[in-house]
Structure formats: structure tokens, C-alpha cells
Short mmCIF file of C-alpha atoms and ligand atoms in Angstrom, two decimals:
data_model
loop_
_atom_site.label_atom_id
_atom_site.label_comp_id
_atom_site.label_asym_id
_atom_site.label_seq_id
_atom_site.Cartn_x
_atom_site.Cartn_y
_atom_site.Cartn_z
CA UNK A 23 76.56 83.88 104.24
CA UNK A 24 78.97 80.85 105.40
CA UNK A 25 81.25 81.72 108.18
CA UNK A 26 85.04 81.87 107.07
CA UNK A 27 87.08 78.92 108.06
CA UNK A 28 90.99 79.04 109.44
CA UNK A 29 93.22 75.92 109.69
CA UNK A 30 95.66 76.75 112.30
CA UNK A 31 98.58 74.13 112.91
CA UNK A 32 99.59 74.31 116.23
CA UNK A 33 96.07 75.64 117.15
CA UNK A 34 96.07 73.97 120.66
CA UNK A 35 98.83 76.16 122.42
CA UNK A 36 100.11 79.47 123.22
CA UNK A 37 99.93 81.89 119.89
CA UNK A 38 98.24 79.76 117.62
CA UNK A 39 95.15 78.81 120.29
CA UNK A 40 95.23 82.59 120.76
CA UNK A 41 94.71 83.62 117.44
CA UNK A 42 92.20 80.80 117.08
CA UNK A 43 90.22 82.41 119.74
CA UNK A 44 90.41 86.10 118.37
CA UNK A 45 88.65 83.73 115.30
CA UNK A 46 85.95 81.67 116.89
CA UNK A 47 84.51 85.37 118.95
CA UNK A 48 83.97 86.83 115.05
CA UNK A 49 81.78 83.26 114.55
CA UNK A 50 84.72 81.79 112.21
CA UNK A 51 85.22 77.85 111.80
CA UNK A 52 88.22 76.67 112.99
CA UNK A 53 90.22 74.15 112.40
CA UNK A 54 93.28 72.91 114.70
CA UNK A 55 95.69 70.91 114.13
CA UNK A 56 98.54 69.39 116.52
CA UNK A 57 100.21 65.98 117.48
CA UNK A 58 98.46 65.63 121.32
CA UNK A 59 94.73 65.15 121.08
CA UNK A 60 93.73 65.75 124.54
CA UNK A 61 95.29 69.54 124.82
CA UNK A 62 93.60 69.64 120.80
CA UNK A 63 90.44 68.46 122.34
CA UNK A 64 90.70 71.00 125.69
CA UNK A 65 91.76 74.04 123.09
CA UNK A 66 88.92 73.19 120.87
CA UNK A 67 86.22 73.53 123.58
CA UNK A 68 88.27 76.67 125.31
CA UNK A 69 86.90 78.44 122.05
CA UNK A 70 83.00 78.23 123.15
CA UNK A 71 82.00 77.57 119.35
CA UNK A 72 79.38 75.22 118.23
CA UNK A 73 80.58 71.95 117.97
CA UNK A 74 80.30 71.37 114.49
CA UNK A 75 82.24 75.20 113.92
CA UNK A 76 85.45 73.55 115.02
CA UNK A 77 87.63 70.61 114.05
CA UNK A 78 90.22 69.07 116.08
CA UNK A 79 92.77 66.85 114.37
CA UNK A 80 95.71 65.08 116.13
CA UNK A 81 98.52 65.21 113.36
CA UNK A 82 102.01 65.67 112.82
CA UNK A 83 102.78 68.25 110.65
CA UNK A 84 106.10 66.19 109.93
CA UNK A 85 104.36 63.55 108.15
CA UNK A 86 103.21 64.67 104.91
CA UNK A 87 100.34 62.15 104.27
CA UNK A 88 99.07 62.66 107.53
CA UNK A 89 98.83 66.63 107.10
CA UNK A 90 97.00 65.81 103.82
CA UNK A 91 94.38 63.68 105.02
CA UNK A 92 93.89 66.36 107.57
CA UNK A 93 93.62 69.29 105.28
CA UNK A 94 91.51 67.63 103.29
CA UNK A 95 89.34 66.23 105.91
CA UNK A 96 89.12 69.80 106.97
CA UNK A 97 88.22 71.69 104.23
CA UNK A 98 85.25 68.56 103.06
CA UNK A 99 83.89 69.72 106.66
CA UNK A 100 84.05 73.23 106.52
CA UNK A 101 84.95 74.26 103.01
CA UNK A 102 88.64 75.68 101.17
CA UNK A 103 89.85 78.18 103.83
CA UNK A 104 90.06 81.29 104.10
CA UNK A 105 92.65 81.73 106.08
CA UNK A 106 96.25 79.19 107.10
CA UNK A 107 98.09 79.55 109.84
CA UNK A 108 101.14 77.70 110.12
CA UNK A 109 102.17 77.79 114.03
CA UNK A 110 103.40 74.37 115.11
CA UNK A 111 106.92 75.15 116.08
CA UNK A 112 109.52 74.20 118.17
CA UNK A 113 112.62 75.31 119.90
CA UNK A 114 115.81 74.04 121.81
CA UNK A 115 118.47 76.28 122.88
CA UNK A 116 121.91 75.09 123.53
CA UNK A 117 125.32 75.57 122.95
CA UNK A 118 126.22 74.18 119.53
CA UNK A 119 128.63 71.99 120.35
CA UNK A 120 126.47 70.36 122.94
CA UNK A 121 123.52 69.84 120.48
CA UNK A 122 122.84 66.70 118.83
CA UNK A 123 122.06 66.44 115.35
CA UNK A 124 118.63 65.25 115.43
CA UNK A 125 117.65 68.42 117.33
CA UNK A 126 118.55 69.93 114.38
CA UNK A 127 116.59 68.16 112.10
CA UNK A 128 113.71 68.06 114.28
CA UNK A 129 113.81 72.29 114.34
CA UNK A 130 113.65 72.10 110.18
CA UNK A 131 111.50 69.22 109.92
CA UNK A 132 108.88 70.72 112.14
CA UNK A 133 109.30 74.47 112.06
CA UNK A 134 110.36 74.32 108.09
CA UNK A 135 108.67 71.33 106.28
CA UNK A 136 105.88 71.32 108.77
CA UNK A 137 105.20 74.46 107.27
CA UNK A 138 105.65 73.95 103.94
CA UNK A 139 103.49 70.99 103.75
CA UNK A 140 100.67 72.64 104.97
CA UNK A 141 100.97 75.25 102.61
CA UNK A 142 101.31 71.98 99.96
CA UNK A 143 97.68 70.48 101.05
CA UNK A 144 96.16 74.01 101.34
CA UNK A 145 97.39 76.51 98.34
CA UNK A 146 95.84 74.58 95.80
CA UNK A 147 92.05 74.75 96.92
CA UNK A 148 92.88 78.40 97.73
CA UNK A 149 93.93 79.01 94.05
CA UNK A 150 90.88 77.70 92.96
CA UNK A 151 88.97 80.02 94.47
CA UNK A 152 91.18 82.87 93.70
CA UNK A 153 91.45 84.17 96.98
CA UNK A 154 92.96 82.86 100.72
CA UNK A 155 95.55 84.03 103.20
CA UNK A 156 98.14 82.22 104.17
CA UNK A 157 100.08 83.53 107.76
CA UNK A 158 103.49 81.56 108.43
CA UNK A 159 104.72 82.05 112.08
CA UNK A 160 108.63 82.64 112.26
CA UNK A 161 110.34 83.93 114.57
CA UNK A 162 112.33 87.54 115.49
CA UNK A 163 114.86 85.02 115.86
CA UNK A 164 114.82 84.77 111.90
CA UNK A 165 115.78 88.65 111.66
CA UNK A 166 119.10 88.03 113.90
CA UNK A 167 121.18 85.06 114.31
CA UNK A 168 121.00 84.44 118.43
CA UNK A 169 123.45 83.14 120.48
CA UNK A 170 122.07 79.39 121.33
CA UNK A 171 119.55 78.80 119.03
CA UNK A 172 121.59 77.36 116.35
CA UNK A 173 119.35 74.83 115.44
CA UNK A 174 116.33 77.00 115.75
CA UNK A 175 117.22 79.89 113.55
CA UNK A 176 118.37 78.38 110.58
CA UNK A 177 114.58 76.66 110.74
CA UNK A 178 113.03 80.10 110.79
CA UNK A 179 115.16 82.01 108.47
CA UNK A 180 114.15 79.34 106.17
CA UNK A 181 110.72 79.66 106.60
CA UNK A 182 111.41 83.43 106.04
CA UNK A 183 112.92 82.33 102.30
CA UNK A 184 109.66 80.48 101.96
CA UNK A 185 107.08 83.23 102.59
CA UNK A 186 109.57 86.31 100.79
CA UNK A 187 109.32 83.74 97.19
CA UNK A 188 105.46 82.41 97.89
CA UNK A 189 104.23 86.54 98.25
CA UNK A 190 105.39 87.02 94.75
CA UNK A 191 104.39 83.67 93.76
CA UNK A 192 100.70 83.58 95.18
CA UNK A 193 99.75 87.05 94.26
CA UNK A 194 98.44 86.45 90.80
CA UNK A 195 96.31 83.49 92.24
CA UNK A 196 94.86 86.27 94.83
CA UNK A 197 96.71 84.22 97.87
CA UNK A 198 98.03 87.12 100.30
CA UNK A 199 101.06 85.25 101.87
CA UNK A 200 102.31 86.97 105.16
CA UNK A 201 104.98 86.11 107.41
CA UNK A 202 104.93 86.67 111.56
CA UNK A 203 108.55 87.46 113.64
CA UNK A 204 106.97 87.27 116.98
CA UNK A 205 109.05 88.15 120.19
CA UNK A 206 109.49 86.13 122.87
CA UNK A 207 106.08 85.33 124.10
CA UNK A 208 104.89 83.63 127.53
CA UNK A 209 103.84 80.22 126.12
CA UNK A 210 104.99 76.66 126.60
CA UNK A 211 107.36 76.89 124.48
CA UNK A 212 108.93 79.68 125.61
CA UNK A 213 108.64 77.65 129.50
CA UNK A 214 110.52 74.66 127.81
CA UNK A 215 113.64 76.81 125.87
CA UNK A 216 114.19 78.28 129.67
CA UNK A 217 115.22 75.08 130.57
CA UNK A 218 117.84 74.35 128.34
CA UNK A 219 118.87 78.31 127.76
CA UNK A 220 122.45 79.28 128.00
CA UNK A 221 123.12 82.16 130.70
CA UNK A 222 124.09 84.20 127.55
CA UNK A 223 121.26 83.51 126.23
CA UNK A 224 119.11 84.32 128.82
CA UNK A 225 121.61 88.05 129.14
CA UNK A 226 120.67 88.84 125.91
CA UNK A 227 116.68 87.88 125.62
CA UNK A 228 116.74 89.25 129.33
CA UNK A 229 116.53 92.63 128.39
CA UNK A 230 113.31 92.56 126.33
CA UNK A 231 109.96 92.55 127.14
CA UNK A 232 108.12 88.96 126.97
CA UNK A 233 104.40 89.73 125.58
CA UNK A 234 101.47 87.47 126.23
CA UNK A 235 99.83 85.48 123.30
CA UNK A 236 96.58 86.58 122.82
CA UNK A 237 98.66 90.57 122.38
CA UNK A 238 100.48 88.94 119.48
CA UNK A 239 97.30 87.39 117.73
CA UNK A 240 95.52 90.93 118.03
CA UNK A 241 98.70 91.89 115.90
CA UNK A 242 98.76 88.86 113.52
CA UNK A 243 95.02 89.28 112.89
CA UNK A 244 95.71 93.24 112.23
CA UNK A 245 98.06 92.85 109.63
CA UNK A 246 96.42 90.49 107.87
CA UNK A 247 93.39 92.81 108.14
CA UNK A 248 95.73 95.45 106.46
CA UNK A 249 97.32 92.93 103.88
CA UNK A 250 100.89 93.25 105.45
CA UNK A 251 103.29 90.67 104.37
CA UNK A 252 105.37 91.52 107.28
CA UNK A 253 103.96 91.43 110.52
CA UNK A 254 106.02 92.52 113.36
CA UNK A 255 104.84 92.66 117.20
CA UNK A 256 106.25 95.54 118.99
CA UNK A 257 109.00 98.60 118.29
CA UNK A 258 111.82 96.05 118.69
CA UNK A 259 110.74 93.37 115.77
CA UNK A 260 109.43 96.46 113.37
CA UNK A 261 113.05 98.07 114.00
CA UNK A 262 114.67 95.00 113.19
CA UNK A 263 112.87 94.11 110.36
CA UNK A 264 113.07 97.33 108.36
CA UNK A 265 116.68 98.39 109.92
CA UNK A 266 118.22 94.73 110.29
CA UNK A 267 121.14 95.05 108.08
CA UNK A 268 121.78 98.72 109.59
CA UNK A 269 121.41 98.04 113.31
CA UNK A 270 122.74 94.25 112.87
CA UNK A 271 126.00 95.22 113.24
CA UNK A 272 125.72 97.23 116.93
CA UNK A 273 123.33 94.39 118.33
CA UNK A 274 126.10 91.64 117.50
CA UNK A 275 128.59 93.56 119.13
CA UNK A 276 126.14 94.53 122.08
CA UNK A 277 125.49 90.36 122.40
CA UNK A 278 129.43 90.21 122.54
CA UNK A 279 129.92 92.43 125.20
CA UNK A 280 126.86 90.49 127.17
CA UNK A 281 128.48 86.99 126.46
CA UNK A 282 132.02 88.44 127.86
CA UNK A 283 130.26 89.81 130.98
CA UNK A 284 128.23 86.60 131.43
CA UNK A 285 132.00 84.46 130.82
CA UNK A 286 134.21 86.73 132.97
CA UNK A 287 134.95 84.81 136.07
N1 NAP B 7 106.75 81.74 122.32
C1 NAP B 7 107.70 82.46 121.77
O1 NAP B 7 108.47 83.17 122.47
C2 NAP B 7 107.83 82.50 120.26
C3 NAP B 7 108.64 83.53 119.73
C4 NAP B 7 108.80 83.56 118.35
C5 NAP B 7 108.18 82.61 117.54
N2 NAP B 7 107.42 81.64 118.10
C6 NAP B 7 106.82 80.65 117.20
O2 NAP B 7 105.42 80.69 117.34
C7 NAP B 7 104.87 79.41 117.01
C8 NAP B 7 103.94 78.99 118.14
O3 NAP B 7 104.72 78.83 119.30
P1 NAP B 7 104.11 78.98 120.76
O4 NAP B 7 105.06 79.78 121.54
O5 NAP B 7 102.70 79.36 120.67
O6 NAP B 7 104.33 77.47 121.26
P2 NAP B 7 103.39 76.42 121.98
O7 NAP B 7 102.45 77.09 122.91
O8 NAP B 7 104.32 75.40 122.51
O9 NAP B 7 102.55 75.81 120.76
C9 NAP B 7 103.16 75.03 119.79
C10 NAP B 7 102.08 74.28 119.06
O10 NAP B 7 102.67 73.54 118.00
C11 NAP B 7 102.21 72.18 118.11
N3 NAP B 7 103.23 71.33 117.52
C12 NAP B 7 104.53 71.21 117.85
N4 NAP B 7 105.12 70.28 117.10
C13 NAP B 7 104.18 69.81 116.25
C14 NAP B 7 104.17 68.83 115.24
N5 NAP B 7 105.27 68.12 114.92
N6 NAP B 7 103.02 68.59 114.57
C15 NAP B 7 101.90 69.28 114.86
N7 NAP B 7 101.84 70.22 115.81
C16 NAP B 7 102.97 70.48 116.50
C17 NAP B 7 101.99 71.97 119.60
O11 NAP B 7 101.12 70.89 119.91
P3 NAP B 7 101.67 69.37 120.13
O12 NAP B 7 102.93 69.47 120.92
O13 NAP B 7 100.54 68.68 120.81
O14 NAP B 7 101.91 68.85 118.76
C18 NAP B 7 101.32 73.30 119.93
O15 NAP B 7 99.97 73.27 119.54
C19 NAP B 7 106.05 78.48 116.84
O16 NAP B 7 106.31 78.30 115.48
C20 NAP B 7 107.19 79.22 117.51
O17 NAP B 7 108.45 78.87 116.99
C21 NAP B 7 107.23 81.55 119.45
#
């Protein structure tokens, strides 16, 4: 039997490289994509994998041509896969007003098309073969607005609309689409939106646990084990998901009371 193949975008950091790894110990092909080819090339032999079971391309998922060559490159190697993860993301927190625009262009050209052109190069050789599973990684920051990250939510509440039509859509072909709100997680990214966090921010993300990444792949590869189309790390992201419009409500006014404190002189 072949081994299954995953194309992970951001596959060479934090939650994607974690998942990745999960994949490569069950004897999976991999392939990674991201824009820096010496962390790709590092992440690639991190996952202890026959060379030729892993493929490391240096793309941005920005540039739609470029992501197609890729894919395609990817599945000629190691076949249509079986599995897409979409994790190339970004973040940067800051107060709207001190934002420039083309941060937030850069959150939905990245965190939104990035993904959706992926999905572009990939659901059609999955729909040939009447079967595939496609994973997109939001955010729990797409379940709540959050004070600072107003160019980072609207990205991943649009990447929410995305996966919520494509379930319905897919199904018939035998695609499973499913869609990830991860919590904050220790990663790089997470070590870069620290430096440009608001204190209010920071009050209101304080309170929750940060989880490591390789904790959040063990959940991502669970639920896709179990078909979810939600998959949500943690009591606080499961609450939030199936409660949000209930609970909404109490957290905004819980974030108020934690911006006044953080404001009063
Ligand atoms: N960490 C958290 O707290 C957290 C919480 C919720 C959701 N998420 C989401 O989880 C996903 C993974 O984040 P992470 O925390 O694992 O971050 P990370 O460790 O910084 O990894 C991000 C990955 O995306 C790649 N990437 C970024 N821009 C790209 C582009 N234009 N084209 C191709 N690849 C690109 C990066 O590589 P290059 O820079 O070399 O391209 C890297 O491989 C993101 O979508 C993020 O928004 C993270």
C-alpha cells in the first residue's frame, strides 16, 4: 500500500511542523510548504523521514501561480493528497488606529487567500479521487472579535465563512472539510504578536492557558480521525464555539471591565 501524503502550508513552524511530525511517525509523505527555505529545509529533516517521503517547497502562499506550481509539483512526486492543511498565518496586534493599511491586507491576503488558493490547486485532484481532507487553521480569535487584532480577525472569521460553505460543498465529492480555532499556542508567532500587543490585550489573553504545538496537532489529527468539521483545542474554544452567541455577550463585557482596569490611571 502507498503511504498517504499531507501538504501542509506553513509546515516549517510551530502548529503546522507539529502536525507534520504527528504525520511523518505514522510513515506519511509530507509535503511543506512556506516562504523561507532554510527553516523549510531544517523542518523537513526535524521529521526523520526518508528523503524522498518529504518535500520542501519555498513558496508564498500569496502568489497564486507560485502555490500552483507547488501543489502540483507535489502531488506528481507523491501523488493527489490525502490530506491539506492550510497553516501559513500571520498576526499583528495593535490598536486600530495605529495600524496601517497594508497590515491589513497582508492578514487577508495571507491568512484568507493564502488559504483559499491552496484549497484552489488541491480540491480538484481530491475530487477526482472522491475522497481527501482538507483542515483550514483559524483561529479562536474567529469565534470572538478581540480587542487589538483588528486586522487579524476579520482574516480568520473569513476563513471561517470559507470552510462553513466548502463542508456542504465538498461533501458529495467525498472531501471532509474541517476547520481548526486553536488557542493561543507557544510558537513564533505567538513570540512576534507579544511584541506589538496592547496591555489590554495582553489583560485579556493573560488569563488563559497558552498550550504547546505539538498538544494542538494531537487534537487537529483527532478530529479529523473522527470526521469533525469543528475542531476545538481545550474547554475554552469548545465553549465558545457551541455557546458563542450565548456567552458572547458576558465575555465582551468581562474584556470591558479588563480594558477600564488596564486604562484607569
Ligand atoms: N500560535 C497561536 O497562538 C495561534 C493561535 C490561533 C491560530 N493560530 C494560527 O495557526 C497557524 C499557524 O501558526 P503558528 O502559531 O504555528 O505560527 P508559526 O510558527 O509562525 O508558523 C507560521 C508558518 O506559516 C508560514 N508562512 C507565513 N506566511 C506565509 C506565506 N505568505 N506563505 C507561505 N508560508 C507562510 C511560516 O513560514 P515563513 O515565514 O517562512 O513563510 C511558518 O511556516 C496560523 O494560521 C495562525 O494564525 C496560531
Amino acid at each position: 500500500m502507498t503511504a498517504k501524503h499531507a501538504i501542509i502550508t506553513g509546515g516549517s513552524s510551530g502548529i503546522g511542523l507539529a502536525v507534520a511530525k504527528i504525520l511523518a511517525n505514522r510513515s506519511w509523505r509530507i509535503t511543506l510548504i512556506a516562504r523561507n527555505a532554510e527553516r523549510l529545509n531544517q523542518a523537513a529533516s526535524s521529521l526523520n523521514i526518508p528523503e524522498d517521503h518529504s518535500l520542501a517547497i519555498a513558496t508564498d502562499v500569496t502568489n497564486q501561480n507560485d502555490l500552483n506550481v507547488a501543489i502540483n509539483r507535489s502531488i506528481e512526486s507523491f501523488g493527489t493528497p490525502d490530506l491539506l492543511i492550510t497553516s501559513a498565518g500571520i498576526a499583528h496586534p495593535g490598536h486600530f488606529q495605529e495600524l496601517d493599511s497594508k497590515i491589513f491586507q497582508q492578514a487577508m491576503e495571507i491568512n484568507y487567500f493564502g488559504t483559499l488558493y491552496a484549497i484552489q490547486a488541491t480540491a480538484p485532484a481530491m475530487r477526482k479521487v472522491g475522497k481527501g481532507n482538507i483542515v483550514m487553521i483559524s483561529s479562536g480569535a474567529a469565534l470572538i472579535g478581540v480587542y487589538g487584532y483588528s486586522a487579524y480577525c476579520p482574516s480568520k472569521f473569513a476563513v471561517r465563512g470559507l470552510a462553513e460553505v466548502l463542508r456542504g460543498e465538498f461533501k458529495p465529492d467525498g472531501i471532509n472539510v474541517s476547520i481548526v480555532y486553536p488557542p493561543d499556542t507557544e510558537t513564533p508567532q505567538l513570540e512576534q504578536e507579544n511584541k506589538t500587543k496592547p496591555a489590554e490585550t495582553f489583560a485579556i489573553s493573560g488569563n488563559a492557558q497558552t498550550w504547546q504545538a505539538g498538544n494542538v496537532a494531537k487534537v487537529i489529527i483527532k478530529g479529523i480521525e473522527k470526521n469533525r468539521f469543528s475542531i476545538t483545542p481545550g474547554l475554552e474554544m469548545t465553549a465558545l464555539e457551541r455557546l458563542g452567541s450565548l456567552i458572547g455577550p458576558l465575555l465582551q463585557s468581562y474584556f470591558d471591565y479588563l480594558v477600564r482596569k488596564v486604562r484607569k490611571p
